[in-house]
Coordinates of C-alpha atoms and ligand atoms in Angstrom, one line a residue:
X1 CA 71.3 144.1 121.2
X2 CA 72.1 141.0 123.3
X3 CA 74.4 141.5 126.3
X4 CA 76.5 138.7 127.9
X5 CA 78.8 138.4 130.9
X6 CA 81.5 136.8 128.7
X7 CA 82.0 136.5 124.9
X8 CA 84.5 134.0 123.7
X9 CA 85.8 134.3 120.1
X10 CA 87.1 131.0 118.7
X11 CA 85.7 127.6 119.5
X12 CA 88.9 125.5 119.7
X13 CA 90.2 123.7 122.8
X14 CA 91.1 127.1 124.3
X15 CA 87.8 128.8 123.5
X16 CA 85.3 126.0 124.1
X17 CA 86.9 125.2 127.5
X18 CA 86.9 128.9 128.5
X19 CA 83.1 129.0 127.5
X20 CA 82.2 125.9 129.4
X21 CA 84.2 126.8 132.5
X22 CA 82.7 130.3 132.4
X23 CA 79.2 128.8 132.2
X24 CA 80.0 126.5 135.1
X25 CA 80.9 129.5 137.2
X26 CA 77.5 131.0 136.5
X27 CA 78.2 133.6 133.8
X28 CA 76.0 134.1 130.7
X29 CA 78.3 133.1 127.8
X30 CA 78.3 133.5 124.0
X31 CA 80.7 131.4 121.9
X32 CA 81.5 132.9 118.5
X33 CA 83.0 130.6 116.0
X34 CA 83.4 131.2 112.2
X35 CA 83.5 127.5 111.2
X36 CA 80.4 125.4 111.1
X37 CA 81.9 122.9 113.5
X38 CA 83.4 123.6 116.9
X39 CA 86.7 122.2 118.1
X40 CA 89.1 124.4 116.2
X41 CA 92.3 123.3 114.6
X42 CA 92.7 120.4 117.1
X43 CA 89.4 118.6 116.5
X44 CA 88.9 119.4 112.8
X45 CA 92.4 119.5 111.2
X46 CA 94.9 118.8 113.9
X47 CA 95.2 116.5 116.9
X48 CA 92.1 114.3 116.2
X49 CA 92.4 113.5 112.5
X50 CA 96.2 113.1 112.7
X51 CA 95.8 110.6 115.6
X52 CA 93.1 108.7 113.8
X53 CA 95.4 108.2 110.8
X54 CA 98.4 107.5 113.0
X55 CA 96.4 104.8 114.7
X56 CA 95.1 103.2 111.4
X57 CA 98.6 103.2 109.8
X58 CA 100.3 101.9 112.9
X59 CA 97.8 98.9 112.7
X60 CA 98.8 98.4 109.1
X61 CA 102.5 98.6 110.1
X62 CA 101.9 96.0 112.8
X63 CA 100.1 93.7 110.4
X64 CA 102.9 94.0 107.9
X65 CA 105.9 93.8 110.2
X66 CA 105.0 92.4 113.6
X67 CA 102.1 89.9 113.2
X68 CA 104.2 87.1 111.8
X69 CA 106.6 87.4 114.8
X70 CA 103.6 86.7 117.0
X71 CA 102.8 83.7 114.8
X72 CA 99.9 85.3 113.0
X73 CA 99.8 84.9 109.3
X74 CA 97.6 87.2 107.4
X75 CA 98.7 86.8 103.8
X76 CA 99.1 90.0 101.8
X77 CA 97.5 93.0 103.6
X78 CA 96.0 95.7 101.5
X79 CA 94.8 99.3 102.2
X80 CA 91.4 100.8 101.5
X81 CA 92.6 104.4 101.7
X82 CA 89.1 105.8 101.1
X83 CA 87.8 103.8 104.1
X84 CA 90.8 104.9 106.2
X85 CA 90.1 108.5 105.4
X86 CA 86.3 108.0 105.9
X87 CA 86.9 106.6 109.4
X88 CA 89.1 109.6 110.2
X89 CA 86.4 111.9 109.0
X90 CA 83.8 110.0 111.1
X91 CA 86.0 110.3 114.2
X92 CA 86.2 114.1 113.6
X93 CA 82.5 114.4 113.1
X94 CA 81.6 112.5 116.2
X95 CA 84.2 114.4 118.3
X96 CA 83.0 117.9 117.1
X97 CA 79.4 116.9 117.7
X98 CA 80.4 116.1 121.2
X99 CA 81.5 119.7 121.7
X100 CA 78.1 120.9 120.3
X101 CA 76.4 118.8 122.9
X102 CA 78.6 120.2 125.7
X103 CA 77.9 123.7 124.6
X104 CA 74.2 123.1 124.6
X105 CA 74.3 121.3 127.9
X106 CA 76.0 124.3 129.5
X107 CA 73.4 126.7 128.0
X108 CA 76.1 128.6 126.1
X109 CA 74.8 130.7 123.2
X110 CA 76.6 129.6 120.0
X111 CA 77.0 132.2 117.2
X112 CA 78.2 131.2 113.8
X113 CA 80.3 133.9 112.2
X114 CA 83.5 135.9 112.3
X115 CA 83.9 137.9 115.5
X116 CA 85.1 141.4 114.9
X117 CA 86.0 143.7 117.8
X118 CA 84.4 147.1 117.1
X119 CA 85.0 148.6 120.5
X120 CA 85.9 147.4 124.0
X121 CA 82.9 145.2 125.1
X122 CA 81.3 145.3 121.6
X123 CA 81.6 142.6 118.9
X124 CA 80.2 142.4 115.4
X125 CA 79.5 138.9 114.2
X126 CA 79.5 138.4 110.5
X127 CA 78.1 135.2 109.0
X128 CA 77.6 134.3 105.3
X129 CA 74.0 135.6 105.5
X130 CA 73.8 138.3 108.3
X131 CA 75.6 140.7 110.5
X132 CA 74.7 141.2 114.2
X133 CA 76.2 142.9 117.2
X134 CA 76.5 141.8 120.8
X135 CA 78.0 143.3 123.9
X136 CA 79.9 141.6 126.7
X137 CA 81.4 142.6 130.0
X138 CA 84.5 140.5 129.3
X139 CA 85.8 139.2 126.0
X140 CA 88.2 136.1 125.6
X141 CA 90.1 135.9 122.4
X142 CA 90.9 132.3 121.4
X143 CA 91.4 132.6 117.7
X144 CA 94.2 130.0 117.4
X145 CA 96.8 129.7 114.7
X146 CA 97.4 128.8 111.1
X147 CA 100.3 127.1 109.2
X148 CA 103.3 129.4 108.6
X149 CA 104.2 129.6 104.9
X150 CA 107.8 129.5 103.8
X151 CA 108.4 132.7 101.8
X152 CA 110.3 130.8 99.0
X153 CA 107.7 128.0 98.9
X154 CA 104.1 129.5 98.8
X155 CA 101.3 127.1 99.4
X156 CA 99.3 126.2 96.3
X157 CA 97.2 123.7 98.5
X158 CA 97.4 121.2 95.7
X159 CA 101.1 120.1 95.4
X160 CA 102.6 122.4 98.0
X161 CA 100.4 121.6 101.0
X162 CA 100.0 122.2 104.7
X163 CA 99.0 119.6 107.3
X164 CA 95.3 120.4 106.6
X165 CA 95.6 119.1 103.0
X166 CA 97.9 116.3 104.0
X167 CA 95.2 115.0 106.3
X168 CA 92.7 114.9 103.5
X169 CA 94.5 113.5 100.4
X170 CA 92.5 111.2 98.2
X171 CA 95.4 109.1 97.0
X172 CA 98.4 107.6 98.7
X173 CA 101.3 109.7 97.3
X174 CA 104.2 107.8 95.7
X175 CA 106.6 110.4 97.2
X176 CA 106.4 113.3 99.6
X177 CA 109.0 115.9 100.6
X178 CA 108.4 117.3 104.1
X179 CA 109.9 120.6 104.9
X180 CA 110.4 120.8 108.7
X181 CA 111.1 117.7 110.9
X182 CA 109.2 119.0 113.9
X183 CA 106.1 117.5 115.4
X184 CA 103.9 117.7 112.3
X185 CA 106.7 116.6 110.0
X186 CA 107.4 113.4 111.9
X187 CA 103.8 112.5 112.6
X188 CA 102.7 113.1 109.0
X189 CA 105.9 111.5 107.7
X190 CA 105.1 108.4 109.8
X191 CA 101.5 108.2 108.4
X192 CA 102.6 108.2 104.8
X193 CA 105.8 106.2 105.2
X194 CA 103.7 103.4 106.8
X195 CA 101.4 103.6 103.7
X196 CA 104.4 103.1 101.4
X197 CA 105.1 106.7 100.4
X198 CA 108.7 107.5 99.8
X199 CA 109.2 110.2 102.4
X200 CA 112.1 112.7 102.6
X201 CA 112.3 115.1 105.4
X202 CA 114.2 118.4 105.0
X203 CA 115.1 120.1 108.2
X204 CA 117.0 123.3 108.8
X205 CA 118.5 122.3 112.1
X206 CA 121.0 119.4 112.6
X207 CA 118.4 117.3 114.5
X208 CA 114.8 116.3 114.1
X209 CA 112.2 117.5 116.8
X210 CA 115.0 119.9 117.7
X211 CA 113.2 121.6 120.6
X212 CA 113.0 118.4 122.6
X213 CA 115.8 116.7 124.6
X214 CA 118.6 115.9 122.1
X215 CA 118.7 112.1 122.9
X216 CA 115.0 111.9 121.9
X217 CA 115.7 113.4 118.5
X218 CA 118.5 111.0 117.7
X219 CA 116.6 108.0 118.9
X220 CA 113.5 108.9 116.9
X221 CA 115.6 109.5 113.8
X222 CA 117.1 106.0 114.1
X223 CA 113.6 104.6 114.5
X224 CA 112.0 106.5 111.6
X225 CA 114.8 105.4 109.3
X226 CA 113.5 101.8 109.8
X227 CA 110.3 103.1 108.1
X228 CA 112.6 104.1 105.2
X229 CA 112.1 107.8 105.9
X230 CA 115.1 109.8 104.5
X231 CA 116.5 112.8 106.3
X232 CA 118.2 115.9 104.9
X233 CA 119.3 117.7 108.1
X234 CA 121.1 121.0 108.2
X235 CA 119.4 121.9 104.9
X236 CA 117.8 125.2 103.9
X237 CA 115.1 125.0 101.3
X238 CA 115.5 127.8 98.7
X239 CA 112.5 127.3 96.4
X240 CA 110.1 125.0 94.8
X241 CA 108.8 124.5 91.3
X242 CA 105.4 122.9 91.2
X243 CA 103.9 121.4 88.1
X244 CA 100.5 119.7 87.8
X245 CA 101.7 116.3 89.1
X246 CA 105.0 116.9 90.9
X247 CA 107.2 119.4 92.7
X248 CA 110.9 120.0 92.5
X249 CA 112.4 121.3 95.8
X250 CA 115.7 123.2 95.7
X251 CA 117.8 123.3 98.8
X252 CA 121.2 124.3 100.1
X253 CA 123.1 121.6 102.2
X254 CA 126.4 122.1 103.9
X255 CA 128.1 120.4 101.0
X256 CA 126.2 122.3 98.2
X257 CA 122.9 122.6 96.5
X258 CA 120.5 119.7 96.0
X259 CA 117.2 119.1 94.3
X260 CA 114.4 116.7 95.3
X261 CA 111.5 115.5 93.2
X262 CA 108.2 114.6 94.9
X263 CA 104.5 114.3 94.2
X264 CA 103.7 116.5 97.2
X265 CA 105.6 118.9 99.3
X266 CA 104.3 119.3 102.9
X267 CA 105.5 122.5 104.5
X268 CA 105.5 122.0 108.3
X269 CA 107.8 124.7 109.6
X270 CA 105.6 125.8 112.5
X271 CA 102.3 127.7 113.0
X272 CA 101.6 131.4 113.6
X273 CA 98.9 133.1 115.6
X274 CA 95.7 133.8 113.6
X275 CA 94.1 137.2 114.2
X276 CA 92.9 138.2 110.8
X277 CA 89.5 139.8 110.8
X278 CA 89.4 140.0 114.6
X279 CA 89.6 143.8 114.5
X280 CA 92.4 144.1 117.1
X281 CA 93.2 147.6 115.7
X282 CA 89.7 148.8 116.5
X283 CA 90.4 148.4 120.2
X284 CA 94.0 149.6 120.2
X285 CA 95.6 146.2 120.3
X286 CA 98.6 145.3 118.2
X287 CA 100.2 141.8 117.9
X288 CA 103.8 141.4 118.9
X289 CA 106.7 140.8 116.4
X290 CA 105.6 137.1 116.2
X291 CA 102.0 137.9 115.6
X292 CA 101.0 136.9 119.2
X293 CA 98.4 138.9 121.2
X294 CA 100.4 140.3 124.2
X295 CA 98.9 139.4 127.6
X296 CA 99.9 139.8 131.2
X297 CA 100.1 136.9 133.8
X298 CA 96.3 137.0 134.1
X299 CA 95.8 136.6 130.3
X300 CA 94.5 140.2 130.1
X301 CA 95.6 142.3 127.1
X302 CA 96.4 145.9 127.4
X303 CA 92.7 146.7 127.0
X304 CA 91.0 146.0 130.3
X305 CA 88.3 143.3 130.0
X306 CA 89.8 141.8 126.9
X307 CA 91.7 138.5 127.5
X308 CA 93.5 136.1 125.2
X309 CA 94.6 132.5 125.4
X310 CA 95.8 129.4 123.5
X311 CA 97.8 129.4 120.2
X312 CA 97.1 133.1 119.7
X313 CA 99.3 134.0 122.7
X314 CA 102.9 133.2 123.9
X315 CA 103.9 129.6 124.8
X316 CA 103.6 126.1 123.4
X317 CA 101.0 125.6 120.7
X318 CA 99.4 122.7 122.3
X319 CA 95.7 121.8 122.8
X320 CA 96.0 121.0 126.5
X321 CA 97.9 124.2 127.1
X322 CA 95.1 126.2 125.4
X323 CA 92.5 124.3 127.5
X324 CA 94.3 124.9 130.8
X325 CA 94.4 128.6 129.9
X326 CA 90.7 128.5 128.9
X327 CA 89.7 127.2 132.4
X328 CA 92.2 129.5 134.2
X329 CA 91.0 132.7 132.5
X330 CA 87.4 131.9 133.4
X331 CA 88.3 131.4 137.0
X332 CA 90.4 134.6 137.1
X333 CA 87.5 136.5 135.7
X334 CA 85.4 135.0 138.5
X335 CA 87.9 136.3 141.0
X336 CA 89.5 133.0 141.7
X337 CA 93.3 132.3 141.9
X338 CA 94.0 130.1 138.9
X339 CA 97.6 129.1 138.3
X340 CA 99.3 127.2 135.4
X341 CA 102.7 125.6 136.0
X342 CA 104.0 125.8 132.4
X343 CA 107.1 123.8 133.3
X344 CA 104.7 120.9 133.9
X345 CA 102.9 121.0 130.5
X346 CA 103.9 117.8 128.7
X347 CA 104.8 117.5 125.0
X348 CA 104.0 114.3 123.1
X349 CA 104.9 113.2 119.6
X350 CA 102.5 110.4 118.4
X351 CA 105.0 108.5 116.3
X352 CA 105.5 104.8 117.2
X353 CA 107.4 104.5 119.4
X354 CA 105.8 107.5 121.0
X355 CA 108.0 110.4 122.3
X356 CA 107.1 112.4 125.4
X357 CA 108.6 115.0 127.6
X358 CA 108.0 117.2 130.6
X359 CA 110.2 119.7 132.4
X360 CA 113.7 120.7 131.4
X361 CA 115.9 119.0 128.9
X362 CA 119.5 118.1 129.5
X363 CA 120.6 120.9 127.2
X364 CA 118.5 123.4 129.1
X365 CA 119.9 122.3 132.5
X366 CA 123.4 122.5 131.2
X367 CA 122.8 126.0 129.8
X368 CA 121.3 127.1 133.1
X369 CA 124.3 125.7 135.0
X370 CA 122.1 123.4 137.0
X371 CA 123.8 120.2 138.2
X372 CA 121.7 117.1 137.8
X373 CA 121.7 113.3 138.1
X374 CA 120.5 111.1 135.2
X375 CA 118.8 107.7 135.3
X376 CA 118.0 106.0 132.0
X377 CA 115.9 102.8 131.9
X378 CA 116.0 101.1 128.5
X379 CA 112.7 99.3 127.5
X380 CA 115.0 96.4 126.5
X381 CA 115.1 95.7 130.3
X382 CA 111.3 95.5 130.6
X383 CA 109.6 92.1 130.7
X384 CA 106.4 93.7 129.5
X385 CA 108.1 95.4 126.6
X386 CA 109.7 92.2 125.5
X387 CA 106.3 90.4 125.8
X388 CA 104.8 93.1 123.5
X389 CA 107.7 93.1 121.0
X390 CA 108.1 96.8 121.9
X391 CA 111.6 97.0 123.5
X392 CA 112.8 100.1 121.5
X393 CA 113.4 103.3 123.5
X394 CA 114.1 104.4 127.0
X395 CA 112.9 106.6 129.9
X396 CA 115.3 109.2 131.2
X397 CA 114.8 111.0 134.5
X398 CA 116.8 114.1 135.4
X399 CA 116.9 115.0 139.1
X400 CA 118.7 117.8 141.0
X401 CA 122.0 116.7 142.4
X402 CA 121.5 118.3 145.7
X403 CA 117.8 117.8 146.4
X404 CA 116.9 114.8 144.1
X405 CA 113.8 116.8 142.9
X406 CA 112.8 115.6 139.4
X407 CA 113.6 118.4 136.9
X408 CA 112.8 116.7 133.6
X409 CA 111.5 113.4 132.2
X410 CA 112.1 112.4 128.6
X411 CA 111.0 109.2 127.1
X412 CA 110.6 107.3 123.8
X413 CA 108.8 104.0 123.7
X414 CA 105.5 102.1 123.8
X415 CA 102.6 104.1 125.3
X416 CA 104.9 107.0 126.4
X417 CA 102.0 109.4 125.5
X418 CA 100.2 108.0 128.5
X419 CA 103.2 107.1 130.7
X420 CA 104.3 110.8 130.8
X421 CA 101.2 111.4 133.0
X422 CA 103.0 109.9 135.9
X423 CA 106.0 112.2 135.4
X424 CA 103.6 115.2 135.2
X425 CA 102.0 114.3 138.5
X426 CA 105.4 113.7 140.1
X427 CA 106.8 117.0 139.0
X428 CA 103.6 118.9 139.8
X429 CA 103.9 117.7 143.4
X430 CA 107.7 118.3 143.3
X431 CA 108.5 114.7 143.9
X432 CA 112.1 113.5 144.2
X433 CA 113.4 110.7 142.0
X434 CA 113.5 108.4 145.1
X435 CA 109.8 109.2 145.8
X436 CA 109.0 107.5 142.4
X437 CA 111.6 104.8 142.9
X438 CA 110.0 103.5 146.1
X439 CA 106.4 103.5 144.8
X440 CA 105.0 100.1 143.8
X441 CA 104.4 99.8 140.1
X442 CA 102.3 96.9 138.8
X443 CA 104.2 94.1 137.1
X444 CA 104.5 93.6 134.3
X445 CA 103.8 97.1 132.9
X446 CA 105.6 99.6 130.8
X447 CA 105.3 102.0 133.8
X448 CA 107.9 99.9 135.7
X449 CA 110.5 101.5 133.5
X450 CA 109.7 104.9 135.1
X451 CA 110.4 103.4 138.6
X452 CA 113.6 101.9 137.2
X453 CA 114.7 105.2 135.7
X454 CA 113.9 106.9 139.0
X455 CA 115.9 104.3 141.0
X456 CA 118.8 104.7 138.5
X457 CA 118.7 108.5 139.0
X458 CA 118.5 108.2 142.8
X459 CA 121.9 106.5 143.2
X460 CA 122.2 103.8 140.6
X461 CA 119.7 101.5 142.4
X462 CA 117.9 100.2 139.3
X463 CA 117.3 96.4 139.8
X464 CA 116.8 95.2 136.2
X465 CA 119.8 96.7 134.3
Ligands
LIG501 P1 92.4 126.7 117.5 O1 92.2 125.2 117.8 O2 93.2 127.0 116.3 O3 90.9 127.3 117.4 C1 90.7 128.6 117.1 C2 89.3 128.8 116.5 O4 89.0 130.1 116.4 C3 89.2 128.1 115.1 O5 88.1 127.3 115.2 C4 88.9 129.3 114.2 O6 88.0 129.0 113.2 C5 88.3 130.3 115.2 N1 88.4 131.7 114.8 C6 89.5 132.4 114.5 N2 89.3 133.7 114.3 C7 88.0 133.9 114.5 C8 87.1 135.0 114.5 N3 87.6 136.2 114.3 N4 85.8 134.8 114.8 C9 85.3 133.5 115.1 N5 86.1 132.5 115.1 C10 87.4 132.6 114.9 N6 98.2 119.8 120.0 C11 98.2 118.8 121.0 O7 98.3 119.2 122.1 N7 98.3 117.5 120.6 C12 98.3 117.1 119.4 O8 98.3 115.8 119.1 C13 98.3 118.0 118.3 N8 98.3 117.6 117.0 C14 98.2 118.6 116.1 C15 98.2 118.1 114.7 C16 98.2 119.0 113.7 C17 98.2 118.6 112.3 C18 98.1 120.4 114.0 C19 98.0 121.4 112.9 C20 98.0 120.9 115.3 C21 98.1 119.9 116.4 N9 98.1 120.3 117.7 C22 98.2 119.4 118.7 C23 98.0 121.7 118.1 C24 96.6 122.1 118.5 O9 95.7 121.8 117.4 C25 96.5 123.6 118.9 O10 97.5 123.9 119.9 C26 95.2 123.9 119.4 O11 94.1 123.6 118.5 C27 95.1 125.4 119.9 O12 93.8 125.7 120.4 P2 93.2 127.1 120.3 O13 91.8 127.0 120.9 O14 94.1 128.1 120.8 O15 93.1 127.4 118.7
LIG502 P1 107.5 122.7 114.9 O1 107.9 124.0 115.5 O2 107.3 121.6 115.8 O3 108.6 122.2 113.9 C1 109.0 123.0 112.8 C2 110.3 122.5 112.3 O4 110.6 123.1 111.1 C3 111.4 122.7 113.2 O5 112.2 121.6 113.4 C4 112.2 123.8 112.5 O6 113.6 123.7 112.8 C5 111.9 123.5 111.1 N1 112.1 124.6 110.2 C6 111.7 125.9 110.3 N2 112.0 126.6 109.2 C7 112.5 125.8 108.3 C8 113.0 125.9 107.0 N3 113.0 127.1 106.4 N4 113.5 124.8 106.4 C9 113.5 123.6 107.0 N5 113.1 123.4 108.3 C10 112.6 124.5 108.9 O7 106.2 123.1 114.1 P2 105.2 122.1 113.3 O8 105.7 120.7 113.3 O9 104.8 122.8 112.1 O10 103.9 122.1 114.3 C11 103.3 123.4 114.6 C12 102.7 123.4 115.9 O11 101.7 122.4 116.1 C13 103.7 123.1 117.0 O12 103.8 124.2 117.9 C14 103.3 121.9 117.7 O13 103.4 122.0 119.1 C15 101.8 121.7 117.3 N6 101.6 120.3 117.1 C16 101.6 119.5 118.1 C17 101.5 118.1 118.0 C18 101.5 117.2 119.2 O14 101.4 117.7 120.3 N7 101.7 115.9 119.0 C19 101.3 117.6 116.7 C20 101.3 118.4 115.6 C21 101.5 119.8 115.8

């Protein structure tokens, strides 16, 4: 039986990073993944294919809505949906192949099959064709998550679908009802609305992307309405009736029951940890009430030598959070002092305009009784944004009243997915708003709006508004 220093179960952004960092630290490593391709949810059916389709459909939107403003006449623009989907698949294939290369380069043993804990330090690996066993001194569980089904709306994966099927449709739907206006809802809704699908989003809360700063939700809702997306907020779905070609959704609004007809219903009400077939019970581990594997501050479960990271444990279900934990757990096993500042993990929504956030929201600061100053720079005041026809949105910086330390940064606008990086650096080094306000930012760039928001938060010193 083969013995390794470290066995990692799950080859997503948590698991493959844990495996690579462990190998870098000199451990012998085996990576067990049940899918043929590495990369997990993120690379295969999550971040990467969704961003590929968001990019393609945003180009279409630009061609239809913005080119003529720039003086570019194209005539009628048409969509080759099969090619759009093929490009998405090609991007996924090349990205997952890249992980295969990295795994080989780092001399990690890759086993194809489902990893089943049979005892502490002992794993059975079951593939379609064979069963084998390995032992490892330490085990890292990185088995990720799966879409949460709505009890009254079971997936049939044909008409009642999850993001996985929505990323692989073979036709542009005429209509789609999306249950849940969270991150998946607004990203997938944007893709299909840009393609001409009649999209209605049904959300239980009174706001879209409700866990983010409230002003972002209302600004994004206004923006998505321009794509003709319709919203049914404060609405509880009570059931669906799916036929071969369409679905009827029944829901309860504050003013009474409604029904919606659509070709597809996308259920995007969150994801839940995935631990099926992992054999947690064989080693005396039990998931918590939300299905998460309980861990301590060092990612170790209650069974010594078994660690867990990523979507399968507490915290935001984000690829970069999983990867940070993957690197950190390997370093902790190696006796190093790894630390993750969870307050500095950014969240990004890849609509256009993009939405991005780091640190505390205004609502959180109010609830915690923390007094703060607020600087808001509208992109309307940015020369670069006007030159790019991209002046929708704003950057908001929240800083402590007493110390001026930046507590949260929330933005919607062009390239905010990348702009948030500056805010993450600033907060990681505990910068004050004035620190950012007095740093030179190249002109004309979108990043000047960060400086302006920081100056506004410092003491109303913004120059351009
Ligand atoms: P996963 O990526 O889920 O990987 C777990 C792996 O473990 C899987 O490959 C699975 O096959 C394998 N596995 C499970 N059980 C076993 C077993 N017993 N034996 C062997 N293998 C097993 N996050 C972002 O940060 N940015 C985004 O833009 C973004 N977009 C997303 C879009 C969509 C549509 C979705 C669904 C998610 C998106 N996410 C995004 C979330 C992101 O995909 C996850 O947070 C991330 O993949 C979690 O990484 P992980 O390694 O913990 O788990
Ligand atoms: P989410 O938690 O972001 O949003 C779910 C939404 O569904 C919430 O707004 C919630 O109020 C609503 N909801 C819950 N129950 C409902 C019900 N019964 N009826 C109507 N609405 C209901 O979850 P998601 O959008 O499914 O995404 C899952 C995970 O994937 C998230 O944790 C997210 O971080 C991750 N993800 C990240 C990105 C990104 O980083 N850009 C993109 C996609 C997914």
